[in-house]
Amino acid sequence: MTVTIFDVAERAGVSISTVSRVLNNRDRVHASTRERVLKAVRELNYQRNALAQSLATQKTNMMGLVIPMVNDPFFFEIVRGVEDAATAKGYSLLIASQPHPAQEHRYLNLFRRGYVDAMVLTAADIQEHEVKQVIEQGVPVVLVQQYHKSISSFGVDNYGGACTMARHLLGLGYRRIAYITGTDYTIDNAERLRGLRDCLAEHGLDLPDTHIASGDYRHGSGYDAMKSLLHLPQRPEAVFAANDQMALDAIRAAKDYGLHVPDDIAVVGYDDISLAHYVDPPLTTVAQPAYELGYQAASLALEIIDTRHNGREPEPKHVNLPTKLVVRRSCGANRK
Amino acid sequence: MTVTIFDVAERAGVSISTVSRVLNNRDRVHASTRERVLKAVRELNYQRNALAQSLATQKTNMMGLVIPMVNDPFFFEIVRGVEDAATAKGYSLLIASQPHPAQEHRYLNLFRRGYVDAMVLTAADIQEHEVKQVIEQGVPVVLVQQYHKSISSFGVDNYGGACTMARHLLGLGYRRIAYITGTDYTIDNAERLRGLRDCLAEHGLDLPDTHIASGDYRHGSGYDAMKSLLHLPQRPEAVFAANDQMALDAIRAAKDYGLHVPDDIAVVGYDDISLAHYVDPPLTTVAQPAYELGYQAASLALEIIDTRHNGREPEPKHVNLPTKLVVRRSCGANRK
DNA sequence: CTGAAAGCGCTTACAG
DNA sequence: CTGAAAGCGCTTACAG
């Protein structure tokens, strides 16, 4: 049914070794022989079976990417970065997006079982030892937005980003600053909160628990959090949400409460999602180098493949890429 | 380096046949033997090589999805649908997203060369004969948002969606309705335009060329198109953009021109992207059953695998799923 | 219940 | 320049 290398060899009147040779462009092959083989390939519309090829060469030329919720523009930029880095080195990208955490393992298994030469894992709920197992099986893994001491990773300077935002708010004169949290157990959230708190402390300001309202990063959760903040006896002057989605919720909540943003209360976010640019007022936020994150992580993973040949595992490397403050109008700057 | 089935067999003191048996849960295996094998597997942390397994069984249990720009929520919903359908049947999903059209072929090749058991292709710039080749090689392919007579496909009823929208606008009393086109050569655009035109004709109304401004679906292109419409001696009362991105551009253009939407001019779009809900005024648009599209396409592709066994290629099937009109405020309905 | 052998479709030394 | 053979890591009749 499917045509194999044997069919081609037969039709061209040569051995399969020779067919393989011309297909791979290795060794000298007589020009006329090559022509015959190529002709047979064309006539039979032969396609090498990639599975067999990979099994024989122990190389798939594929890179795996495990990433949640590709719908998020932030993740999308990561995908683009990974894709470009992979393509640049002649690798194809296989994306495993898993809405359900349980699936992460399924895909991890898929990838570890010979399907990819390297992989980047992002924001996945996977244990360190699981990842180490994959690495021990010879597949380099690089983490994005996730930290395990023994595994190379690329992250974003959440602490620094939050600091920068905090300084910006302080610079605008706000003193009572509140925070809407992301999911508690994430480092991102913890680091952002820490950045804000430290920066406030530097200015002799406190971040009382009453000024910390809890959200979960998801759409909608910022609304209730904001409501609770607005009901405070002394309303905050500025609200820093752990991500843009929640900041948008907060703006909506403020409006529904009859307040004007930023005149009555400033609201800022984190992530710089594309929506941030469109809403009214446009959202001041912190942009993350998502593309770079993906690009660098993938490049490193691919690099490890090469360096491996001559020796053992390279030292894990941890890089935190810098963020960028994006000032729009929701913070009260750039007032019309 | 990597542990194989031989290592397990040796450690358990059995043949590889037996190891394979317990791994696949086939045939009777003595309980104690099974235990020994399982123990060896655990101790060696053995993982079957999926490549070898697939080669031997001629089955990968993977489904391929070729899809452009995963960043688009519409495409994302398709991905979710495909993923759910695949998971439901025990398949894993491999996504190939290619920003560059040239890559489409690369991924198509990858998939056709033994990596997946079935695939769904969406909005890809791939010729019919290329797809047929893949199918002839035994990999069922189902198209989404793309039509080739001989290949099963799922699409959206663009014509009907546009009709519904046109009727809605007419119902609100608008008579001078203009259209901002998507990329000319796409069927989507042609069908939407045709739907609008036919529906207007039914009401004895014309759609003169002057009322058709050209955009290309992309962000920004709606702005200039709208400008040209606004400069018309007799300004349209309502503008129907071929997608939401351009509708948002159009709203911006109207505002910059000093007009109020919808009081001075109505603007509606197509797609119901998530942004549509957030902008001011919220956009009236046409929602597409993206998730369903993906789910049904994937289900069919997987179904074909099974039916294949007993016979030949099933007849290609073409389905157009219905759209849904989403009325918000940019059309002038639901006025406060 | 279990093992030896052939086969999946390639690649790659090894000879010649 | 070219072919025969072994090997990649599995599965699966076929015997026993």
XYZ file of C-alpha atoms (C1' of nucleotides) in Angstrom:
704
model
C 0.000 0.000 0.000
C 2.526 2.610 1.048
C 5.633 2.630 -1.070
C 8.879 1.866 0.709
C 12.532 2.174 -0.054
C 12.449 -1.357 -1.413
C 9.952 -0.427 -4.068
C 12.131 2.434 -5.144
C 15.244 0.265 -5.189
C 13.530 -2.360 -7.267
C 12.192 0.093 -9.786
C 15.556 1.794 -10.114
C 17.359 -1.527 -10.264
C 19.662 -0.782 -7.366
C 19.999 -1.777 -3.726
C 18.277 0.060 -0.944
C 21.683 1.232 0.235
C 22.040 3.221 -2.911
C 18.586 4.684 -2.645
C 19.365 5.745 0.862
C 22.588 7.277 -0.347
C 21.031 9.506 -2.898
C 18.218 10.445 -0.569
C 20.699 11.505 2.050
C 23.206 12.940 -0.351
C 26.055 11.047 1.152
C 28.954 9.231 -0.500
C 29.578 9.468 -4.198
C 26.908 8.003 -6.377
C 27.252 7.729 -10.122
C 25.283 10.515 -11.778
C 23.273 8.170 -13.926
C 22.448 5.932 -10.976
C 21.342 8.932 -9.020
C 19.100 9.957 -11.865
C 17.467 6.561 -12.044
C 16.799 6.589 -8.327
C 15.391 10.073 -8.391
C 13.202 9.133 -11.283
C 11.829 6.142 -9.437
C 11.205 8.281 -6.391
C 9.273 10.715 -8.482
C 7.285 8.118 -10.332
C 6.299 6.280 -7.199
C 5.790 9.481 -5.282
C 7.915 7.999 -2.571
C 8.065 9.571 0.879
C 10.502 8.317 3.412
C 8.896 7.010 6.556
C 10.038 9.456 9.194
C 9.464 7.012 12.014
C 11.823 4.458 10.548
C 14.336 7.098 9.690
C 14.346 8.513 13.179
C 14.628 5.101 14.707
C 17.634 4.265 12.583
C 19.413 7.576 13.056
C 18.397 8.083 16.642
C 17.467 11.587 15.686
C 14.060 13.069 15.029
C 14.916 16.663 14.238
C 11.889 17.632 16.196
C 11.629 19.769 19.241
C 8.763 19.448 21.647
C 7.000 22.254 23.385
C 4.636 21.714 26.259
C 2.594 24.798 26.876
C -0.745 25.522 28.488
C -3.563 27.525 26.996
C -2.115 28.614 23.728
C -4.911 31.131 23.570
C -3.021 33.509 25.771
C -1.041 36.015 23.699
C 1.796 35.719 26.151
C 2.094 32.041 25.489
C 1.621 32.602 21.843
C 4.669 34.809 21.742
C 6.609 32.105 23.488
C 5.490 29.663 20.838
C 6.663 32.007 18.127
C 10.032 32.387 19.788
C 10.471 28.665 20.172
C 9.346 28.052 16.645
C 11.785 30.527 15.177
C 14.677 29.166 17.172
C 13.811 25.614 16.180
C 13.390 26.457 12.526
C 16.671 28.328 12.521
C 18.430 25.118 13.475
C 16.487 22.894 11.129
C 14.113 21.471 13.687
C 10.389 21.168 13.411
C 8.219 22.050 16.317
C 5.658 19.812 17.914
C 3.349 21.609 20.250
C 1.491 19.905 22.991
C -1.011 22.198 24.541
C -2.953 20.708 27.327
C -5.975 22.353 28.802
C -6.081 19.749 31.520
C -3.064 19.382 33.777
C -3.411 15.625 33.608
C -2.579 15.798 29.949
C 0.757 17.370 30.645
C 2.057 14.054 31.722
C 0.627 12.330 28.750
C 2.485 14.649 26.462
C 5.606 14.616 28.507
C 5.578 10.875 28.092
C 4.995 11.118 24.440
C 7.939 13.382 24.030
C 10.235 11.476 26.282
C 9.591 8.299 24.431
C 11.693 9.123 21.458
C 9.599 11.614 19.633
C 11.715 14.681 20.100
C 15.374 15.508 20.388
C 14.852 18.288 22.865
C 12.032 20.037 24.574
C 10.980 23.171 26.308
C 8.480 23.031 29.081
C 6.553 26.029 30.100
C 4.408 26.706 33.096
C 3.675 23.039 33.393
C 2.800 21.375 36.604
C 5.494 18.768 36.397
C 7.769 17.615 39.165
C 11.491 18.108 39.084
C 12.235 14.411 39.210
C 10.017 13.726 36.252
C 11.902 16.233 34.202
C 15.204 14.829 35.355
C 14.157 11.431 34.113
C 13.555 12.814 30.686
C 16.938 14.473 30.720
C 18.610 11.293 31.831
C 17.081 9.598 28.849
C 19.062 11.955 26.724
C 16.503 14.595 25.884
C 17.604 18.078 26.942
C 14.836 20.028 28.624
C 14.734 23.738 29.244
C 12.126 25.303 31.481
C 10.318 28.541 30.859
C 8.641 30.426 33.656
C 9.437 27.703 36.082
C 12.334 27.053 38.355
C 14.115 23.911 39.401
C 17.647 24.286 40.583
C 19.080 21.456 38.564
C 17.404 22.291 35.270
C 18.159 25.184 32.974
C 15.437 27.767 32.833
C 14.411 31.103 31.493
C 12.135 33.334 33.417
C 11.054 36.865 33.672
C 12.177 39.211 36.369
C 8.830 39.405 38.129
C 10.298 41.015 41.174
C 11.981 43.728 39.156
C 8.909 44.279 37.030
C 6.725 44.811 40.057
C 9.325 47.146 41.565
C 9.379 49.252 38.457
C 5.632 49.503 38.455
C 5.556 50.335 42.138
C 8.089 53.104 41.638
C 6.065 54.458 38.786
C 2.940 54.632 40.948
C 4.834 56.231 43.798
C 6.264 58.706 41.333
C 2.757 59.696 40.358
C 2.094 60.527 43.947
C 0.012 57.550 45.051
C 0.592 56.317 48.560
C -2.279 53.949 49.335
C -1.551 51.193 46.883
C -3.430 47.893 46.862
C -2.677 44.602 45.183
C -4.924 42.006 43.574
C -3.190 38.656 43.743
C -2.848 35.950 41.143
C -3.018 32.311 42.112
C -1.232 32.155 45.461
C 0.923 29.193 44.832
C 2.608 30.540 41.730
C 6.038 32.070 42.029
C 5.067 34.779 39.584
C 2.488 36.044 41.946
C 4.692 35.752 44.983
C 7.528 37.599 43.287
C 5.324 40.390 42.044
C 3.864 40.844 45.466
C 7.306 40.802 47.005
C 8.527 43.394 44.525
C 5.661 45.695 45.336
C 6.021 45.248 49.057
C 9.766 45.815 49.114
C 9.493 48.871 46.984
C 6.794 50.346 49.179
C 8.914 49.585 52.217
C 11.816 51.458 50.667
C 9.565 54.480 50.701
C 8.508 53.822 54.241
C 5.115 52.574 53.172
C 3.234 49.563 54.337
C 1.166 47.019 52.426
C -1.431 45.935 54.969
C -3.329 42.705 54.461
C -6.508 44.645 53.924
C -4.941 46.020 50.777
C -4.282 42.608 49.349
C -7.363 41.193 47.644
C -7.219 37.749 46.236
C -7.827 36.792 42.651
C -6.662 33.812 40.657
C -5.370 35.365 37.433
C -8.492 34.316 35.643
C -10.941 36.479 33.954
C -13.617 37.613 36.346
C -11.720 37.069 39.558
C -10.466 40.657 39.544
C -13.986 41.975 39.727
C -14.840 40.719 43.183
C -11.377 41.498 44.442
C -11.785 45.087 43.333
C -15.203 45.314 44.907
C -13.787 44.332 48.272
C -11.081 46.962 47.885
C -13.616 49.631 47.045
C -15.576 48.857 50.156
C -12.598 49.586 52.356
C -13.165 52.448 54.795
C -10.291 54.261 53.167
C -10.289 53.449 49.496
C -6.883 52.800 47.860
C -5.587 55.418 45.440
C -4.092 52.890 43.103
C -4.651 49.193 42.474
C -1.988 46.941 41.066
C -3.435 43.729 39.671
C -1.207 40.704 39.248
C -2.222 40.455 35.629
C -4.039 42.399 32.959
C -7.125 40.256 32.845
C -7.844 41.049 36.440
C -6.904 44.703 35.950
C -9.585 44.905 33.289
C -12.035 43.335 35.685
C -11.001 45.901 38.252
C -11.622 48.772 35.881
C -15.039 47.404 35.121
C -15.773 47.048 38.820
C -14.683 50.625 39.455
C -16.926 51.892 36.682
C -19.849 49.885 37.953
C -19.165 51.440 41.324
C -19.454 54.854 39.763
C -15.776 55.691 39.880
C -13.686 57.067 37.075
C -10.369 55.469 36.235
C -7.839 56.948 36.682
C -9.268 60.144 38.119
C -10.856 58.514 41.126
C -8.660 55.480 41.315
C -5.713 54.250 39.282
C -5.537 50.666 38.049
C -2.534 48.936 36.550
C -1.817 45.404 35.435
C 0.905 43.044 34.420
C 1.564 41.190 31.129
C 0.649 43.709 28.469
C -1.884 41.575 26.695
C -3.071 42.993 23.421
C -6.376 44.006 24.936
C -4.548 46.350 27.284
C -4.059 48.698 24.408
C -7.708 48.823 23.448
C -9.637 49.202 26.625
C -10.791 52.477 28.025
C -8.692 53.783 29.582
C -5.730 52.030 27.975
C -4.009 49.982 30.616
C -0.638 50.778 32.131
C 1.134 47.490 32.575
C 4.366 45.549 32.540
C 5.405 43.900 29.295
C 7.209 40.609 29.373
C 9.760 39.466 26.830
C 7.741 36.428 25.849
C 9.200 35.949 22.399
C 12.723 36.200 23.749
C 11.882 33.743 26.465
C 10.838 31.161 23.925
C 13.645 31.869 21.538
C 16.382 31.673 24.096
C 14.998 28.623 25.820
C 14.717 26.711 22.566
C 18.149 27.795 21.437
C 19.677 26.579 24.641
C 17.903 23.233 24.454
C 19.184 22.705 20.949
C 22.641 23.831 21.929
C 22.758 21.228 24.646
C 22.212 18.501 22.079
C 25.444 19.440 20.396
C 27.599 20.000 23.430
C 26.475 16.664 24.770
C 28.498 14.731 22.290
C 31.717 15.722 23.891
C 31.092 14.963 27.479
C 28.340 15.159 29.976
C 25.509 17.372 31.029
C 26.388 21.049 30.994
C 25.808 23.078 34.144
C 22.230 24.271 34.433
C 21.830 27.895 33.570
C 19.207 30.244 34.918
C 18.348 33.457 33.208
C 15.846 36.104 34.150
C 14.955 38.398 31.302
C 14.050 41.996 32.092
C 10.551 43.413 31.771
C 9.435 46.737 30.379
C 7.067 49.222 31.927
C 4.354 50.281 29.500
C 2.781 53.524 30.558
C -0.682 54.209 29.185
C -3.514 56.043 30.833
C -5.094 53.882 33.492
C -2.402 54.908 35.954
C -3.166 58.586 35.670
C -0.122 59.459 33.596
C -0.634 60.747 30.042
C -3.871 62.369 31.062
C -5.661 64.020 28.210
C 22.419 4.733 27.652
C 18.689 4.507 27.220
C 17.162 1.372 28.597
C 15.446 -0.886 26.117
C 13.147 -3.822 26.238
C 16.174 -6.093 26.193
C 17.464 -4.652 29.424
C 14.129 -5.238 31.038
C 13.953 -8.784 29.711
C 17.396 -9.584 30.956
C 16.762 -8.187 34.385
C 13.493 -10.044 34.679
C 14.998 -13.203 33.293
C 12.483 -13.539 30.491
C 12.357 -12.982 26.752
C 11.442 -9.677 25.203
C 8.249 -11.275 23.915
C 7.101 -11.685 27.440
C 8.022 -8.167 28.391
C 6.062 -6.931 25.433
C 3.159 -9.077 26.492
C 2.858 -7.655 29.933
C 3.383 -4.129 28.660
C 0.572 -4.556 26.200
C -1.601 -6.610 28.450
C -2.149 -9.252 25.851
C -2.164 -13.046 26.158
C -2.022 -14.761 29.483
C 1.113 -14.260 31.438
C 1.802 -16.025 34.684
C 1.160 -13.692 37.575
C 4.600 -14.130 39.053
C 6.268 -13.556 35.696
C 4.257 -10.426 35.216
C 5.352 -9.212 38.609
C 9.008 -9.772 37.820
C 8.687 -7.866 34.604
C 6.842 -5.002 36.180
C 9.439 -4.857 38.884
C 12.247 -4.668 36.347
C 10.399 -1.950 34.485
C 10.073 0.045 37.648
C 13.639 -0.449 38.742
C 15.085 0.496 35.407
C 12.558 3.260 34.890
C 11.910 1.841 31.511
C 9.949 3.778 28.912
C 8.971 2.190 25.685
C 10.370 3.893 22.641
C 7.297 5.218 20.916
C 9.015 5.441 17.564
C 9.823 1.753 17.527
C 6.428 0.868 18.820
C 4.679 2.866 16.153
C 6.855 1.422 13.453
C 6.064 -2.089 14.522
C 2.343 -1.566 14.981
C 1.884 0.800 12.079
C -0.047 3.003 14.395
C 0.991 6.149 16.189
C -2.147 7.063 18.079
C -1.426 10.635 17.197
C -3.505 13.052 15.277
C -1.943 15.971 13.483
C -3.369 19.426 13.259
C -2.055 22.024 10.857
C -3.320 25.436 11.821
C -2.139 28.971 11.226
C -1.696 31.654 13.855
C -2.771 29.913 16.982
C -3.015 33.342 18.557
C -6.411 33.913 17.080
C -9.152 32.924 19.521
C -11.110 31.478 16.654
C -8.335 29.083 15.853
C -7.795 28.407 19.470
C -11.327 27.168 19.819
C -10.753 24.895 16.873
C -7.690 23.520 18.587
C -9.699 22.836 21.699
C -12.350 21.040 19.721
C -9.816 18.902 17.915
C -7.991 18.161 21.109
C -11.109 17.036 22.909
C -12.190 14.819 20.060
C -8.734 13.284 19.811
C -8.448 12.705 23.536
C -11.876 11.142 23.614
C -10.658 8.472 21.246
C -7.314 7.971 22.902
C -5.258 9.987 20.493
C -2.707 12.617 21.313
C -2.627 15.820 19.386
C 0.358 17.202 17.586
C -0.065 20.778 16.541
C 1.891 22.327 13.749
C 1.346 26.022 13.678
C 3.176 27.770 10.952
C 3.446 31.526 10.773
C 4.988 31.215 7.336
C 3.005 29.519 4.596
C 6.137 27.792 3.400
C 6.190 25.886 6.641
C 2.822 24.389 5.983
C 4.384 22.058 3.520
C 7.136 21.169 5.890
C 4.639 20.103 8.487
C 2.403 18.418 6.022
C 5.385 16.336 5.018
C 6.239 15.583 8.561
C 2.778 14.352 9.219
C 2.435 12.398 6.067
C 5.616 10.582 6.692
C 4.290 8.301 9.319
C 3.977 10.538 12.285
C 0.229 10.650 12.597
C -2.686 8.366 11.951
C -4.993 11.127 10.822
C -4.949 14.843 10.429
C -7.061 17.922 10.207
C -5.948 20.785 8.081
C -7.286 24.212 8.612
C -7.070 27.315 6.506
C -3.845 26.078 5.040
C -2.615 27.064 1.661
C -2.236 23.555 0.399
C -3.266 22.221 -2.966
C -5.868 19.558 -3.374
C -3.495 17.107 -5.020
C -1.068 17.385 -2.149
C -3.764 16.488 0.288
C -4.892 13.628 -1.897
C -1.411 12.223 -1.826
C -1.467 12.150 1.929
C -4.801 10.432 1.885
C -3.582 7.880 -0.605
C -0.777 7.101 1.758
C -3.401 6.010 4.190
C -3.724 9.054 6.408
C -7.283 10.394 6.530
C -7.425 14.146 6.225
C -10.334 16.384 7.046
C -10.387 20.019 6.066
C -11.675 22.859 8.153
C -12.665 26.155 6.624
C -11.483 25.035 3.260
C -13.180 23.289 0.420
C -12.014 20.670 -2.039
C -14.683 18.573 -3.615
C -12.985 15.264 -3.097
C -11.983 15.789 0.520
C -14.246 15.868 3.538
C -14.552 19.247 5.123
C -16.263 21.288 7.783
C -16.981 24.901 7.289
C -19.111 27.653 8.556
C -22.134 28.975 6.808
C -20.647 32.313 5.890
C -23.393 33.127 3.483
C -26.071 32.478 6.052
C -24.207 34.371 8.742
C -23.938 37.441 6.573
C -27.615 37.168 5.637
C -28.625 37.079 9.254
C -26.555 40.113 10.007
C -27.908 41.952 6.997
C -31.452 41.214 8.073
C -30.681 42.441 11.521
C -29.385 45.745 10.174
C -32.334 46.140 7.878
C -34.596 45.400 10.791
C -33.039 48.269 12.689
C -34.023 50.517 9.826
C -30.722 51.005 8.073
C -30.831 51.204 4.316
C -27.445 52.505 3.203
C -25.252 49.639 4.262
C -21.575 49.407 3.340
C -19.166 46.503 3.491
C -15.480 46.354 4.347
C -13.980 43.346 2.616
C -11.553 40.755 3.877
C -8.875 39.385 1.635
C -10.542 39.116 -1.780
C -9.409 35.713 -2.722
C -10.823 33.964 0.329
C -14.126 32.174 0.041
C -15.135 33.417 3.458
C -15.037 36.938 2.251
C -16.759 36.182 -1.002
C -19.548 34.308 0.751
C -20.094 36.986 3.336
C -20.286 39.613 0.664
C -22.640 37.496 -1.362
C -24.869 36.958 1.650
C -25.068 40.652 2.312
C -25.715 41.498 -1.287
C -28.440 38.900 -1.772
C -30.184 39.911 1.385
C -30.150 43.562 0.398
C -31.476 42.631 -3.016
C -34.348 40.773 -1.396
C -35.311 44.088 0.115
C -34.900 45.856 -3.168
C -31.665 47.464 -2.074
C -28.462 47.816 -3.962
C -24.858 47.408 -2.838
C -22.981 49.806 -5.105
C -19.231 49.434 -5.553
C -18.693 52.691 -3.762
C -20.058 51.039 -0.662
C -17.524 48.257 -0.790
C -14.220 49.308 0.764
C -11.362 46.914 0.706
C -9.520 45.592 3.693
C -7.507 42.424 4.161
C -8.812 41.053 7.461
C -5.746 42.274 9.210
C -5.597 44.673 11.999
C -5.337 48.219 10.721
C -6.733 47.635 7.283
C -10.230 48.499 8.446
C -9.183 51.970 9.405
C -8.431 53.270 5.932
C -11.370 51.419 4.484
C -13.666 53.152 6.934
C -12.091 56.505 6.167
C -12.892 56.140 2.507
C -16.469 55.230 3.396
C -16.813 58.269 5.609
C -15.683 60.536 2.830
C -18.488 59.385 0.579
C -20.877 62.185 -0.445
C -23.634 60.282 1.240
C -22.290 58.515 4.261
C -23.479 54.953 4.904
C -25.751 54.425 7.884
C -24.224 51.108 8.792
C -20.925 49.421 8.046
C -20.517 45.676 8.010
C -16.865 44.648 8.286
C -15.826 41.212 7.107
C -14.265 40.537 10.500
C -14.101 42.002 13.964
C -10.559 43.255 13.790
C -11.501 45.533 10.951
C -14.757 46.486 12.634
C -12.745 47.706 15.595
C -10.546 49.685 13.238
C -13.680 51.113 11.717
C -15.012 52.218 15.077
C -11.743 53.900 15.826
C -11.797 55.632 12.459
C -15.338 56.842 13.071
C -14.394 58.214 16.464
C -11.351 59.956 15.046
C -13.643 61.425 12.462
C -15.783 62.839 15.205
C -18.663 60.447 14.811
C -20.403 58.518 17.515
C -20.998 54.812 17.092
C -23.777 53.766 16.817
C -25.680 57.050 16.985
C -24.065 58.535 13.899
C -23.103 55.337 12.193
C -23.495 51.667 13.055
C -20.601 49.248 12.781
C -20.773 45.483 12.953
C -18.255 42.715 12.474
C -17.881 38.996 12.040
C -16.174 36.334 14.176
C -17.007 37.399 17.720
C -13.458 37.618 18.954
C -13.173 38.065 22.691
C -12.274 41.704 22.292
C -15.660 42.343 20.712
C -17.178 42.108 24.124
C -14.878 44.687 25.681
C -14.644 47.559 23.286
C -16.751 50.646 23.481
C -19.361 50.224 22.188
C -19.457 46.439 22.461
C -19.483 45.014 18.993
C -22.411 43.338 17.339
C -21.048 40.458 15.356
C -21.491 36.923 14.083
C -20.185 34.081 16.211
C -18.794 31.003 14.574
C -18.985 27.504 16.003
C -15.227 27.123 16.132
C -15.092 24.488 18.814
C -17.680 22.400 17.020
C -15.785 22.762 13.804
C -12.680 21.297 15.357
C -14.484 18.636 17.280
C -16.477 17.345 14.369
C -13.606 17.457 11.922
C -11.357 15.508 14.240
C -14.069 12.995 15.031
C -14.649 12.344 11.383
C -10.962 11.913 10.639
C -10.664 9.381 13.406
C -13.819 7.654 12.278
C -12.395 7.203 8.820
C -9.480 5.264 10.255
C -11.866 2.649 11.545
C -14.168 2.385 8.575
C -11.158 2.029 6.327
C -10.466 -1.436 7.504
C -13.496 -2.836 5.838
C -13.223 -1.406 2.402
C -12.137 1.709 0.660
C -12.309 5.438 1.079
C -15.683 6.649 2.310
C -17.497 9.286 0.297
C -16.302 12.783 1.127
C -18.705 14.638 3.344
C -19.151 18.387 3.465
C -20.791 20.110 6.370
C -21.503 23.747 6.974
C -22.193 24.575 10.579
C -24.560 27.427 11.409
C -23.455 30.733 12.868
C -25.037 32.799 15.599
C -25.840 36.477 15.567
C -24.502 38.244 18.649
C -26.276 41.524 19.216
C -24.437 44.066 21.341
C -24.462 47.797 21.040
C -22.406 48.900 18.049
C -25.330 48.225 15.745
C -27.632 50.589 17.545
C -29.704 47.924 19.232
C -29.669 47.651 23.032
C -29.211 51.376 23.301
C -28.896 52.560 26.842
C 2.322 -19.706 29.657
C 6.774 -18.510 27.095
C 10.606 -18.071 23.544
C 12.864 -17.648 18.843
C 12.369 -15.392 14.725
C 10.646 -12.367 11.339
C 9.197 -7.922 10.312
C 8.146 -2.586 10.576
C 11.245 0.912 7.053
C 15.021 3.054 7.399
C 20.712 3.986 7.929
C 25.410 2.836 8.165
C 29.715 0.761 8.605
C 32.035 -2.965 6.135
C 33.542 -5.120 1.935
C 34.521 -5.132 -2.575
C 30.742 3.643 -6.981
C 27.602 -0.146 -5.008
C 25.612 -4.181 -2.311
C 24.797 -7.430 1.711
C 24.144 -7.372 6.385
C 23.457 -5.730 10.898
C 21.057 -2.700 13.711
C 17.535 0.991 15.620
C 13.590 -0.884 19.526
C 9.602 -2.581 19.273
C 5.334 -6.301 18.073
C 3.355 -10.476 16.594
C 2.305 -14.725 14.580
C 4.244 -19.333 15.074
C 5.778 -23.152 17.823
C 6.099 -25.511 21.716
